[in-house]
Each structure stands twice: as C-alpha cells, then as structure tokens.
Short mmCIF file of C-alpha atoms in Angstrom, two decimals:
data_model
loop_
_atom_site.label_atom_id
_atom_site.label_comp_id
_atom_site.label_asym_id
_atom_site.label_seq_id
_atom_site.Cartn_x
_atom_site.Cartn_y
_atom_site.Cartn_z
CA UNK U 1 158.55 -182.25 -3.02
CA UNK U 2 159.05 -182.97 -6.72
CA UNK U 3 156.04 -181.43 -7.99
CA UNK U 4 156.00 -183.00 -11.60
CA UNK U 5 153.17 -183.03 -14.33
CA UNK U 6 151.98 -186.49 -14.56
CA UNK U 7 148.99 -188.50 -16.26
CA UNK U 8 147.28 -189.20 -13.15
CA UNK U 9 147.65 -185.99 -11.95
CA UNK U 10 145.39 -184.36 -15.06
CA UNK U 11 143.22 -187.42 -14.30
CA UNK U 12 143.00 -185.96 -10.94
CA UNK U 13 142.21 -182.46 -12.54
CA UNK U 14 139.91 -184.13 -14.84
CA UNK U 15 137.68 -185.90 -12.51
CA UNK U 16 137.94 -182.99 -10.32
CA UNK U 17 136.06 -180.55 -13.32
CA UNK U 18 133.45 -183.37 -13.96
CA UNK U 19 132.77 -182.84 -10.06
CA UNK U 20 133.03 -178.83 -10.04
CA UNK U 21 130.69 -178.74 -13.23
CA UNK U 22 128.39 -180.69 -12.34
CA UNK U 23 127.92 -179.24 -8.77
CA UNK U 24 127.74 -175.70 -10.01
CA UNK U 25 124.89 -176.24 -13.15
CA UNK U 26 122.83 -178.01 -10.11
CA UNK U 27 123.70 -175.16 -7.70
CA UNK U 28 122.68 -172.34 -10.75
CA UNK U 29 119.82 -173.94 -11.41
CA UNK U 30 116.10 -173.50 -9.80
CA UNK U 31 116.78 -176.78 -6.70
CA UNK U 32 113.56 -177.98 -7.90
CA UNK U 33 115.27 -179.36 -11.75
CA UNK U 34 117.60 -181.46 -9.30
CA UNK U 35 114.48 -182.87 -6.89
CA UNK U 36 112.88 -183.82 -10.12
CA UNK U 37 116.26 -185.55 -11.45
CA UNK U 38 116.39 -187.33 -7.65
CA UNK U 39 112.45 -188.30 -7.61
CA UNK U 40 112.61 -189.56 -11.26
CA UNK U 41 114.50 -192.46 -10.18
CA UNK U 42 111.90 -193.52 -7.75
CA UNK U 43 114.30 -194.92 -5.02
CA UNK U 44 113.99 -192.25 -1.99
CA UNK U 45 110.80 -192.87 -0.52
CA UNK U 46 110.69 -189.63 1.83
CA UNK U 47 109.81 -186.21 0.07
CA UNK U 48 112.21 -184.33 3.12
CA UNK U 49 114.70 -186.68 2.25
CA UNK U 50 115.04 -186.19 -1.47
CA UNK U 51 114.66 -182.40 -0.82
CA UNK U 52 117.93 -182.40 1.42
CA UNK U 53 119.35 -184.63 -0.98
CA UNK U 54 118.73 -182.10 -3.39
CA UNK U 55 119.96 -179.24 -1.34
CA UNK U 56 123.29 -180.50 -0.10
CA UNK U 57 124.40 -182.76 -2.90
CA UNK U 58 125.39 -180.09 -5.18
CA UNK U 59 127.60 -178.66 -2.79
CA UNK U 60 129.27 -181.95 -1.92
CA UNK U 61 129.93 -182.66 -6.03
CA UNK U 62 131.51 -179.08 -5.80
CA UNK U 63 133.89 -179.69 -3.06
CA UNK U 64 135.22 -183.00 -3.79
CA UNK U 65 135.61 -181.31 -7.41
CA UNK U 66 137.35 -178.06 -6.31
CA UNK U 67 139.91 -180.69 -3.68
CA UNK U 68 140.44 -182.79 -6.55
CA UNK U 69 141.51 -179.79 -8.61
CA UNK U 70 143.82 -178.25 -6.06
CA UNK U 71 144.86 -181.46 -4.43
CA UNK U 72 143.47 -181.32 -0.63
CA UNK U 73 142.52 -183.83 0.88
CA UNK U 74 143.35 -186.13 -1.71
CA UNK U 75 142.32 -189.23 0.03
CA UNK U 76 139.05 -188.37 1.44
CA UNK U 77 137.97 -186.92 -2.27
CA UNK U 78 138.87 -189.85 -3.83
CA UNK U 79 136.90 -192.00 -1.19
CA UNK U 80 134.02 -189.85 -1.76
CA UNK U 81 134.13 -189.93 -5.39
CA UNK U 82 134.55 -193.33 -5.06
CA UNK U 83 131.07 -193.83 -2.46
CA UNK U 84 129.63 -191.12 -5.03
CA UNK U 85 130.37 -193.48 -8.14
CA UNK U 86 129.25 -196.77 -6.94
CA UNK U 87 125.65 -194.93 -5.36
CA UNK U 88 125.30 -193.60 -9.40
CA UNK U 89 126.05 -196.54 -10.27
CA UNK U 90 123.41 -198.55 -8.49
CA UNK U 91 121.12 -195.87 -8.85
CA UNK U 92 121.21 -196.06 -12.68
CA UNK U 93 121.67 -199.21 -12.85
CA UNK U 94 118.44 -199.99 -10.75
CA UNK U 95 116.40 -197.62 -13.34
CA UNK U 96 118.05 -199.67 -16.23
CA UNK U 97 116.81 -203.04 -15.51
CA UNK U 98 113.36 -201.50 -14.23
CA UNK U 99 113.07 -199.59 -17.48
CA UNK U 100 112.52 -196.16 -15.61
CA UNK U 101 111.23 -193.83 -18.64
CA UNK U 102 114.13 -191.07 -17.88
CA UNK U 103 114.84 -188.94 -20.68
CA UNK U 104 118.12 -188.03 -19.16
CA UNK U 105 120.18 -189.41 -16.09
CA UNK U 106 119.90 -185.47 -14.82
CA UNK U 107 123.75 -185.56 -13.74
CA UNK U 108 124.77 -182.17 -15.54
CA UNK U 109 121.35 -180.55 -15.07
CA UNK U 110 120.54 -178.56 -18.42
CA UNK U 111 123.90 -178.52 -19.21
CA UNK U 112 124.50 -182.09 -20.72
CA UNK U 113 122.12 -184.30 -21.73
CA UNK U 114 122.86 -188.26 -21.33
CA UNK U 115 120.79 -191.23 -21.66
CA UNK U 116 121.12 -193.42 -19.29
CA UNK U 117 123.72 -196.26 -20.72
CA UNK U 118 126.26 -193.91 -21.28
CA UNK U 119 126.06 -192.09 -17.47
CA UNK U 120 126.05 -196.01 -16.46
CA UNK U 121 129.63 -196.20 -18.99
CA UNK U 122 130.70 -192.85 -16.90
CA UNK U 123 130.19 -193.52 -13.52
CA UNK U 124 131.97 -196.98 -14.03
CA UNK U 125 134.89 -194.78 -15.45
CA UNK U 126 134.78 -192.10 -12.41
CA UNK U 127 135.08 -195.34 -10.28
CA UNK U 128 137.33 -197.09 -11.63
CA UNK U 129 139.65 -194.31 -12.06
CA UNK U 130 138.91 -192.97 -8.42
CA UNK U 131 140.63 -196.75 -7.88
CA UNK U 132 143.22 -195.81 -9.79
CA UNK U 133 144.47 -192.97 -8.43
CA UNK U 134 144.08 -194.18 -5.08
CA UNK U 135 146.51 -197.22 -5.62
CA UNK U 136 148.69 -194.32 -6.98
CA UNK U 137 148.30 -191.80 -4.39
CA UNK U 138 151.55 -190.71 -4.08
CA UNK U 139 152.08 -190.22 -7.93
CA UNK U 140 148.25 -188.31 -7.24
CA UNK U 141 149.73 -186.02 -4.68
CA UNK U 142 151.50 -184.36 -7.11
CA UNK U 143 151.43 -180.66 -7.71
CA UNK U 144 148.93 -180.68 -4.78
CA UNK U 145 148.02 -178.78 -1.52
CA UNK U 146 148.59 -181.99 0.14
CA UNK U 147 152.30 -182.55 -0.48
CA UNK U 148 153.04 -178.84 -0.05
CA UNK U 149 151.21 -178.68 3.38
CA UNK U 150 152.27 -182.35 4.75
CA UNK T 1 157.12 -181.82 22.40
CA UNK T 2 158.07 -179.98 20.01
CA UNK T 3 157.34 -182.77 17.25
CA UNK T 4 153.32 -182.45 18.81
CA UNK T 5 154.09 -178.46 18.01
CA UNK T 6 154.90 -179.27 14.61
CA UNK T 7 152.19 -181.95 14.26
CA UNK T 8 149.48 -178.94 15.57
CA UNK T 9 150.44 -176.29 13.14
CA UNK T 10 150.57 -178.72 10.55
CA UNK T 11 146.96 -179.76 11.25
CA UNK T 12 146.03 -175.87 11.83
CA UNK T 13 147.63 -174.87 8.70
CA UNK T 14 145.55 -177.18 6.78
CA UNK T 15 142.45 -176.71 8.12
CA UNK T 16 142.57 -173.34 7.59
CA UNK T 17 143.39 -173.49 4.24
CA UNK T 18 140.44 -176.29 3.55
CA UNK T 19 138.24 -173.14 5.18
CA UNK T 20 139.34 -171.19 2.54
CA UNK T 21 139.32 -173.71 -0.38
CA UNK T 22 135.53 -173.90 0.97
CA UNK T 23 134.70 -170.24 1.19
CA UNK T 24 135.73 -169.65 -2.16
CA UNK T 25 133.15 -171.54 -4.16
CA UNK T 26 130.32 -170.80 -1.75
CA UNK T 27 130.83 -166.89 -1.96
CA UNK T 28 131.25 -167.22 -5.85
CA UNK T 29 128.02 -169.49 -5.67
CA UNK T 30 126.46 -166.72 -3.70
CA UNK T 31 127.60 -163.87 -5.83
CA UNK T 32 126.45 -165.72 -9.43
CA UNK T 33 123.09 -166.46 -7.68
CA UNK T 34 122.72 -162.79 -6.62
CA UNK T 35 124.07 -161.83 -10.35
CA UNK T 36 121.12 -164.00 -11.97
CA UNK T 37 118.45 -162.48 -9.45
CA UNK T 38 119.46 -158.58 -9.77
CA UNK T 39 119.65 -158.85 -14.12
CA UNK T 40 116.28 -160.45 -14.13
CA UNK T 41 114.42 -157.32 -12.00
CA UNK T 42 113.39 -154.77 -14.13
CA UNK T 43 109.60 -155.12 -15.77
CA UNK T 44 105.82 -153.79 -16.77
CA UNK T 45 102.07 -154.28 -17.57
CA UNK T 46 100.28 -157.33 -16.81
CA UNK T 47 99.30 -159.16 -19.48
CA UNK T 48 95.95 -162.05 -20.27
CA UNK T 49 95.17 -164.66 -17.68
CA UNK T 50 95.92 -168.07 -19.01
CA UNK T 51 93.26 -170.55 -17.28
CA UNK T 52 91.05 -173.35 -17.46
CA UNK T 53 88.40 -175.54 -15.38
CA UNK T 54 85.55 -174.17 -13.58
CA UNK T 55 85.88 -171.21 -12.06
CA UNK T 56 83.44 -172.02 -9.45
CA UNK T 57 85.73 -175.35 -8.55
CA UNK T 58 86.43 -175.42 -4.97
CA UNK T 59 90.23 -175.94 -5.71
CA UNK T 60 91.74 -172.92 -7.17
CA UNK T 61 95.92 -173.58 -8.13
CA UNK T 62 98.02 -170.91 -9.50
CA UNK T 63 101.01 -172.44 -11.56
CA UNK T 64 104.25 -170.68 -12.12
CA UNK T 65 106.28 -172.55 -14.69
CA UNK T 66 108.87 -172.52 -17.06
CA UNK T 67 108.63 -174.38 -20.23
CA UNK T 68 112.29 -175.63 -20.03
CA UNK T 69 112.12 -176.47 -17.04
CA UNK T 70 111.59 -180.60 -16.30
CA UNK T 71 109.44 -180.66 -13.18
CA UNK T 72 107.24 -178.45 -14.94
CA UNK T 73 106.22 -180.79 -17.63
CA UNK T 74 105.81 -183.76 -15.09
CA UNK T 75 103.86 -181.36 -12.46
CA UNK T 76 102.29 -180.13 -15.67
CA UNK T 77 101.21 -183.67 -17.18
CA UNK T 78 99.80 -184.82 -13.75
CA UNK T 79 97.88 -181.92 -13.31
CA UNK T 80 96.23 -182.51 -16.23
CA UNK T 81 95.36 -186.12 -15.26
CA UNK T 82 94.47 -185.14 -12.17
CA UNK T 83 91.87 -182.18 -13.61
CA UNK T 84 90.55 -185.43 -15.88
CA UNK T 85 90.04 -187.52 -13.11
CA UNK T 86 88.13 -184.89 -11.20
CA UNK T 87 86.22 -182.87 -13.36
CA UNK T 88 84.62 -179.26 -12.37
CA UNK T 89 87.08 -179.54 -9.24
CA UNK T 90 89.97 -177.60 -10.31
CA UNK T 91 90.33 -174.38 -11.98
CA UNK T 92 93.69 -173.67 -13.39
CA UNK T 93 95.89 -170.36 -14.09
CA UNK T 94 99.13 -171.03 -15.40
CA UNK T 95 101.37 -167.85 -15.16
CA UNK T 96 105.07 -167.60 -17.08
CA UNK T 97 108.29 -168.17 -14.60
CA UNK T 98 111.01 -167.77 -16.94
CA UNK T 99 114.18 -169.14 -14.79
CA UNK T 100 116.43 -169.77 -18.23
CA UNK T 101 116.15 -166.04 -20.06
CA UNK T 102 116.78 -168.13 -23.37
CA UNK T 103 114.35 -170.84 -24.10
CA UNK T 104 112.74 -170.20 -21.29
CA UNK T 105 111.51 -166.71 -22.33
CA UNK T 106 111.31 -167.59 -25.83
CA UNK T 107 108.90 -170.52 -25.05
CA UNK T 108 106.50 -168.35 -22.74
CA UNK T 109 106.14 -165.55 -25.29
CA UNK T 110 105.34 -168.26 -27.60
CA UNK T 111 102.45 -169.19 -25.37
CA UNK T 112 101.66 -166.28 -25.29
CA UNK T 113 101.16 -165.62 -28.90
CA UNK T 114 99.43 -168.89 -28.85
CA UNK T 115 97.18 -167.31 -26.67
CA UNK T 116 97.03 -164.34 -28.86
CA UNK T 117 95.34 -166.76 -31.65
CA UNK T 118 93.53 -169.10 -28.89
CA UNK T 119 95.52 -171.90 -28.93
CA UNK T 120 97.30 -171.66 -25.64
CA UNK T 121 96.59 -174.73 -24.18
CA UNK T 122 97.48 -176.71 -27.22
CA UNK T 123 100.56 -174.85 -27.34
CA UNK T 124 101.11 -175.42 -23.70
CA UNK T 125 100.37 -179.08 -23.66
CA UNK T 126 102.67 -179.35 -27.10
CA UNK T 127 106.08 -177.53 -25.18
CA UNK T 128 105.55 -179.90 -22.44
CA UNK T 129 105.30 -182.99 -24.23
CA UNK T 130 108.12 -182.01 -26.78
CA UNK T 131 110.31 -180.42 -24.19
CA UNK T 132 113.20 -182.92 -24.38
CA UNK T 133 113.61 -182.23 -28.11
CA UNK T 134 113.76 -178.48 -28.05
CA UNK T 135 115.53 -177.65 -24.85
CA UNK T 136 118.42 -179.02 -26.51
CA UNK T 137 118.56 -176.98 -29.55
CA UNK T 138 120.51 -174.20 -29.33
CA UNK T 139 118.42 -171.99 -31.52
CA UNK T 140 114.42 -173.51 -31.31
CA UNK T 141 113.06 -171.00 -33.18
CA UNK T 142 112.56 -174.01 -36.12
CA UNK T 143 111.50 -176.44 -33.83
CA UNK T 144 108.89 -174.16 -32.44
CA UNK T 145 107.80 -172.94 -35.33
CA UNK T 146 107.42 -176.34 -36.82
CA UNK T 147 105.05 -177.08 -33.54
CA UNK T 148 102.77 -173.89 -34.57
CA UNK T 149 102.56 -175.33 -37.98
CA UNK T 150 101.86 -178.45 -36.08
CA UNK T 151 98.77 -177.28 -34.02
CA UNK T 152 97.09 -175.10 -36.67
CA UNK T 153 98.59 -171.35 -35.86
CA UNK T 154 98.82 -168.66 -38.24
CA UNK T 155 102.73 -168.91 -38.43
CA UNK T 156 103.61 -165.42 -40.12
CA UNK T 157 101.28 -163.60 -36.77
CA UNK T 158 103.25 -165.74 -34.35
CA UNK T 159 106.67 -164.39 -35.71
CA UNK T 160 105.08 -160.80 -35.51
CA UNK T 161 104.09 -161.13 -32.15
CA UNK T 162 107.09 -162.87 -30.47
CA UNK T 163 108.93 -160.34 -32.10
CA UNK T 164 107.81 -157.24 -30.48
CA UNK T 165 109.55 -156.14 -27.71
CA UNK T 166 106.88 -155.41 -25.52
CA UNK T 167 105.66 -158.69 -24.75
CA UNK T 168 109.26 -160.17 -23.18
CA UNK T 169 108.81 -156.89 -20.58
CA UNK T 170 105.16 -158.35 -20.27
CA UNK T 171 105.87 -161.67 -19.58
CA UNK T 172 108.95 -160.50 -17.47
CA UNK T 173 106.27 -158.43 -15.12
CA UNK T 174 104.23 -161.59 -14.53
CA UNK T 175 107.73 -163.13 -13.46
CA UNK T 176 108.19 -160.03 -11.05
CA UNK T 177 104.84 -160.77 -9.66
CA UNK T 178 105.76 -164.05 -8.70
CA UNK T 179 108.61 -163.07 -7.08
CA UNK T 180 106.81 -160.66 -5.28
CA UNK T 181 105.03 -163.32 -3.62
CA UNK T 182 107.73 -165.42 -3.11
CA UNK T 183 108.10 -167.77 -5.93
CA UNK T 184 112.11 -168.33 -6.40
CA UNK T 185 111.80 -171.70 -8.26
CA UNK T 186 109.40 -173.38 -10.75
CA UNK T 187 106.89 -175.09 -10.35
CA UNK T 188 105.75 -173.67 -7.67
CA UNK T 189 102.02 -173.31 -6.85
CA UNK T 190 99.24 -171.20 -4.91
CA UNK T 191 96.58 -173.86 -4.14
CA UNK T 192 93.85 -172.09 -2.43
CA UNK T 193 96.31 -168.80 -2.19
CA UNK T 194 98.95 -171.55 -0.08
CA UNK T 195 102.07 -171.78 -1.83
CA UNK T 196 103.45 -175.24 -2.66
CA UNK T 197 106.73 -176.14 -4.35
CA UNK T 198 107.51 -178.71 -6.51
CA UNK T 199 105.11 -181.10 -8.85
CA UNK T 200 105.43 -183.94 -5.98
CA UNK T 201 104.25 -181.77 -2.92
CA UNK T 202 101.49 -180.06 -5.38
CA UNK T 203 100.41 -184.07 -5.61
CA UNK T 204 100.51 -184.51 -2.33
CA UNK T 205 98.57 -181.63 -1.09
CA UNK T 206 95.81 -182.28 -4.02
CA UNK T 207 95.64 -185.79 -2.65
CA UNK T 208 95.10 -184.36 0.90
CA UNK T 209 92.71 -181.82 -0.26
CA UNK T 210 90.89 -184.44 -1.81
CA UNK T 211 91.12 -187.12 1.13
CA UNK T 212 90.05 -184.77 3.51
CA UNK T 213 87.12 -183.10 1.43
CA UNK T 214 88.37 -179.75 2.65
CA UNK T 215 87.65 -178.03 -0.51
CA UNK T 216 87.77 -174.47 0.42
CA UNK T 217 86.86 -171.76 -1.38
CA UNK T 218 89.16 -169.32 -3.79
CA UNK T 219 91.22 -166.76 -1.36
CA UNK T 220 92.36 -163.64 -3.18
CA UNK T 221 96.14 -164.15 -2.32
CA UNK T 222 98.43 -164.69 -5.46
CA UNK T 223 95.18 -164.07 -7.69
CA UNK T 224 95.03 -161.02 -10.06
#
C-alpha cells in the first residue's frame, strides 16, 4: 500500500467533516429542532415517519462522515452520500420552486445558518464530488482503513 | 481452502473494526448528551405563572419552550391562531425550557423581566417572530434590547433585572420542574395534564380534541 496524501483524499476528509458535523449538531440538539427542519419542507406526509426520520438520520450523516474520515467502507459511503445528496437535492429543490417560506434549509441545525440557494449550490457540490471520488476510488482509498484491511 | 480462510478473517477483521468505528461516536454521543443533562441540574424557587385565555376553558395546555428554539415559534404562532379561532376555549401557561444555556436562558429571563413590567406576552410574541434575527447573533443583548425599546419597556429596569443572579436559578427551577415530569425536548406540552411533543402532534391532538368535543376539564398533573 502506498499510502500517499492526495487531493481527493482531503476531499474525502472534507466531505467526511461536513457529514460528522452535521450529524452531531442534530444529534446535540433537542430531536424536535430536526422534526421541525424535516416537517418544514412539507414532503413526508406521516407524522411517525418524519419522527424516525428525525431519529435515525443524524446517526446515518455521522457514520458515513466518521467512514469517510477514516476510509471504511469507502464505496458504500460514497454511495450513500451520493443517495443522501441527490434526496437534498430534490428536497430543496422542490421547496424552491414552491416558494416554501424556510428561513433556513435546517442542514447544520443551530450551528450554520443557510438559505436555501446556497444548500441547493452545496448539495450539488457533495454530489458531484461523491462522483468524483468514486470514478477515483482507488486514488480515494488512500491512507484508508480500506486499503490497510483489504 | 485456505484462500476461503484468508477471505473469512479478512471479512471478520473488518467487521469488527466497522463495530468499533461505530461504537466510538455513539458512546461519545452518549457521554456529551449525559454531559449536557448532569451541568444543567442544579436549581431553586418557583417563580410567576405566565398565562393567558380563560381559565375556565375546557382545554388547559402547559407549554415548555425555548425561545431559540424553531419549533417553538411555529408551535408558538399556531397556538396563537388557534386560541383566535376559538376563543374562551384555551387557557395557556407558557413555562421557560432553556435547552441552549446561552440565548436560550438569556431570552427567558428576558421574558421574564418583561413580565416583571407586564409586557410578557408582547415580549413573547416579539422573540418568536424575530427569532431568526437574534439567534444568530453571537451577543443579542443589542438586539434584545432594541426589541424592549421596541415594545414600550422601561429599558434601564430590564438590564437590572436580567442582571441579578437570582432569576437564571429561577428560571433554571422551572426547567427542573419540567424535567421532573418528563419534558426532555421543547416544545413539549401538557394538554389536559397529557403530555404531547412537538408543535405538529400539539395540532393534531387540539384538532382531535376539538373534532371529538371531548373537552375535559383541567387535571392537576403538570399544573402548579
């Protein structure tokens, strides 16, 4: 294994922290701030649903974050952050063009505030570099669990 | 054979690491949500009852909120449609659930001192309206004090008040209360002494109050 620094392997770390910080504020915070974020959107129809939603997404953001970071599972976190990004993506998107009145997009919790163009901007980013570093995954693996466990 | 060996306690290998990878951040999780709880438990005397509606109204809601806190301003706002829509039904006591120990906190003892100079619910309905323009100041002491100005206050009492150190122990012992009966996030509501959570599910259960006409009377649980 040549484990050598590389630019997509601090995207990799990168888009791994945007994960881990944003999972953690939500996780801190009272669940209810999150439901709110969810419901605001008006797109889950089901209360139980959003609730769940609410309760396990968090925890989902922080794992694909923390296997970003340390490189397990490299793949599979990418695919997720990838599924993750395009459901933001047409989530926003859909409260764009119906001219939801969100203050916020609710994606960092208390910690960041962002209106809803610019989370639209980011989660095209996230995506498109999720893309990225799949079509370089071997570059990716670099100073990674992966590699040193495969 | 021995390449399926290999294979196996490659697999193993990894999976037990991804068990640890996982424990990690749930334990640390865990341990900062434990931290938060145990620093925010030590408190005192009661302080003034915040309400408003008829207190002979057959629905009776208890409201623990924080200021900061988003649901709380959109449970808030619809409540007080909802109290429009239906006069003399609802009678309303709004008691302080600091989550955030910085603007949270700060905002309910400046309720309080609203209170103090009978101006709470202006106050109240003012934090909740403006809430997306002082939450993200780091120090909203101008802000605030600009909203006092704003709805009439006697500015220099305010400071006086929100400055003595009793009332954050005060407002910290309504918190404890709340706990006590098993509030852990905000909004969360006793409607007719049953606790709901969440501005959606208190809109939900009003609506099925309401549907049904089952307006029963005031029970004593999670009243003072």
């Amino acid at each position: 294994m040549k484990a050598r620094l590389n630019f997509v392997v601090i995207l990799r770390w990168i888009l791994g922290l945007i994960f881990i910080i944003s999972g953690t504020e939500k996780l801190l915070s009272p669940m209810e701030n999150f439901l709110y974020a969810i419901q605001s959107y008006e797109i889950i129809p089901l209360q139980e649903l959003a609730e769940l939603i609410a309760a396990v997404f968090p925890w989902i953001e922080l794992f694909i974050g923390v296997f970003l970071i340390l490189g397990l599972w490299i793949r599979w976190a990418l695919l997720g952050t990838g599924a993750m990004a395009c459901g933001f993506i047409v989530i926003v998107g859909q409260g764009m063009i119906r001219q939801l009145p969100l203050v916020d997009c609710g994606c960092f919790g208390d910690l960041f505030h962002f209106p809803l163009w610019v989370t639209f901007a980011l989660d095209w980013m996230i995506l498109l570099t999720a893309y990225g570093l799949l079509r370089t995954l071997s570059r990716t693996k670099a100073l990674s669990l992966d590699s040193w466990l495969d | 054979m021995s390449n399926i060996n290999t294979i196996m306690r490659k697999i193993l290998k990894k999976l037990v690491v991804t068990l640890m990878v996982i424990l990690v951040p749930v334990l640390m999780i865990q341990g900062a949500r434990s931290l938060s709880t145990f620093s925010q438990s030590d408190f005192s005397d009661p302080i003034s009852r915040r309400v408003k509606g008829n207190p002979g109204a057959p629905i009776h809601i208890i409201e623990y909120i924080d200021f900061r806190c988003g649901p709380c301003a959109y449970g808030s706002r619809w409540l007080r449609n909802f109290m429009e829509e239906h006069p003399g039904e609802v009678f309303l006591e709004v008691r302080y659930y600091p989550v955030h120990l910085s603007h949270g906190a700060l905002t309910a003892r400046f309720a309080e001192c609203a209170l103090r100079q009978k101006k709470f619910w202006e106050v109240h309905d003012a934090l909740m309206a403006t809430q997306s323009e002082w939450i993200r100041s780091v120090n909203p002491e101008a802000k605030l004090l600009a909203l006092a100005q704003d709805q009439g206050l006697d500015v220099v009492a305010l400071e006086a008040c929100w400055n003595d150190p009793k009332l954050y122990d005060q407002i910290m012992d309504v918190k404890k209360q709340g706990r006590d009966l098993g509030v852990d996030a905000t909004p969360t509501y006793f409607v007719n002494g049953d606790m709901v959570v969440g501005a959606r599910r208190l809109s939900d259960e009003l609506k099925r109050i309401m549907d049904s006409e089952k307006k029963l009377p005031l029970t004593t649980e999670g009243t003072q």
